[in-house]
Amino acid sequence: MTAQSPSSRAALPQWQHVAAHAAAMGGTHLRDLFAADAGRGERLVLDACGLHVDYSKQRITGETLPLLLKLAEACGLRQRIDAMFAGEKINTPEHRAVLHVALRAPQGEKILCDGHDVVPDVHEVLGRMAAFCRQIRSGTWKGHTGRPIRAVVNIGIGGSDLGPVMAYEALRHVADRQLTFRFISNVDGTDFVEATRDLDPAETLFVISSKTFTTLETLTNAHSAREWLLAKLGDPAAVARHFVAVSTNAAEVSAFGIDTANMFGFWDWVGGRYSMDSAIGLATMLAIGPELFEEMLAGFHAIDEHFRTTPFERNLPVLHGLLAVWNTTFLGAHTIAVLPYDQYLKRFPAYLQQLTMESNGKRVTLDGRVIDDYQTGPIFWGEPGTNGQHSFYQLIHQGTRMIPCDFIGFAQSANPLGRHHDLLMANVFAQAEALAFGKTADMVRAEGVPESLVPHKTFPGNKPSTTILAKQLTPRALGSLVALYEHSVFTQGCLWGINSFDQWGVELGKVLAKRIVPELESATEPKLEHDSSTNALIRWYRQASS
Ligand code: G6Q
């Protein structure tokens, strides 16, 4: 900790009250908190929009949330939420509104951006997407040789990939199994080759998803896709039947050769990592159909309304966000593990990594101050349960770090199979219990364990977790779950005083790579003017790859 500048969030009295409370709590153990309060497990829960959230195993006392709520107020959370929903340009460094909530606003609702109601625009695109999806799914849209489409390949990266892949995987059980879906993101040619090797170009549709339509990886893959298609179909006119685009950049889409009639647009007020429910969700809609896509949007919208209107003390995204700030900034956790106990959510941690870390991986406040007196965005990571239990859970249980966990589970399996689901869910509850309460040295001794092994077999406990449950992994539940994290991220960003909606940190590497490409491709030995390590690596590569 360095001296706090007067404009630092850490200089707020409400911040200091939270910090003092954290210090006073010391190592107060969850065992003691539960022992002192028989009703804790039933009281520290919230039900909203079909989600049941138990946060009783967080390291909080009766004082913690009221103090955090006061801090939220002092940080202007109410005003920030209202400004976002009102279409104000809260992404000030980019001078943009942040209106992903408009993407799921029902028809008839009014959301203004620069005085223009954007809700009709959203529904116009959704209507075009639905009509297109019906054509593909019914087989009435024919490929260039007259055959129906059987495979859909989404080409995109970052926000134009992670959401569509995650949603496709999550909702596979309600997807059209007649269609094959593939997702290509990496500029590594292996991604393209493996995704297309068994596909027939005459039956393949490429969805080129790129907000800017200038992204190196996506454009490189899109050009390879066109070559792959034309190598078999020959006629350049085939592109019109096998390529559609999702973008905000009509000029670049048509420069690539895609008819803008086959382009689905969105707007600069939709950030990439907040775009899975915009036209970027075209692959999702192709998989699950327009009706279920609408249900997913309704799930998002339910949480939006809850977030906008519910008092903070019962507001799910607000509480979730405040607990993340509490654990990270005040209790010193560096990472948060997201542990979905549902195989269909296997890409959910990867999706959340972008949502959380690209949004809140910032060290400068909205007003340009470098933050040197508190920690901001934690590292998010995770794997589906129960696999993680046989891998990294050891460190969570007995390592030296505190890693707060979000457990996610469902009451009913999409694939009921014998005892599997009860076994799965028993593990969710057991892990959260073991993390919170641990196993004392006395308990280990009482089992007759030799003294030399007692420390090894002791579980310290006091490891915080939140358990998030829903009845089933439906499109609606998925929408609500994602919206919960979106608004939690927003809440966290507001407390840290940072902008959750830009991502300048991805730029430098891109610029440097552009400079290095010709150095790798040059037929003659290039004059290298990097540092000695980079120069040597380039030389090694040139030699080894020739
Ligand atoms: C997300 C980011 C980033 C973006 C990709 C792809 O919030 O902006 O991940 O989605 O760089 O960008 P394009 O969609 O423009 O290709």
GROMACS .gro file of C-alpha atoms in nm, residues 155 208 210 212-225 252 256:
model
   19
  155ILE     CA    1  -1.537  -1.765  -3.798
  208ILE     CA    2  -1.803  -1.446  -4.065
  210SER     CA    3  -1.651  -0.957  -3.683
  212THR     CA    4  -1.498  -0.434  -3.723
  213PHE     CA    5  -1.439  -0.678  -4.012
  214THR     CA    6  -1.072  -0.586  -3.996
  215THR     CA    7  -0.948  -0.840  -3.738
  216LEU     CA    8  -0.638  -1.018  -3.868
  217GLU     CA    9  -0.727  -1.367  -3.742
  218THR     CA   10  -1.085  -1.356  -3.865
  219LEU     CA   11  -1.003  -1.208  -4.205
  220THR     CA   12  -0.721  -1.458  -4.258
  221ASN     CA   13  -0.953  -1.748  -4.174
  222ALA     CA   14  -1.233  -1.600  -4.388
  223HIS     CA   15  -1.000  -1.578  -4.690
  224SER     CA   16  -0.890  -1.937  -4.636
  225ALA     CA   17  -1.257  -2.037  -4.614
  252GLU     CA   18  -1.554  -0.406  -4.548
  256PHE     CA   19  -1.466  -0.907  -4.894
   0.00000   0.00000   0.00000
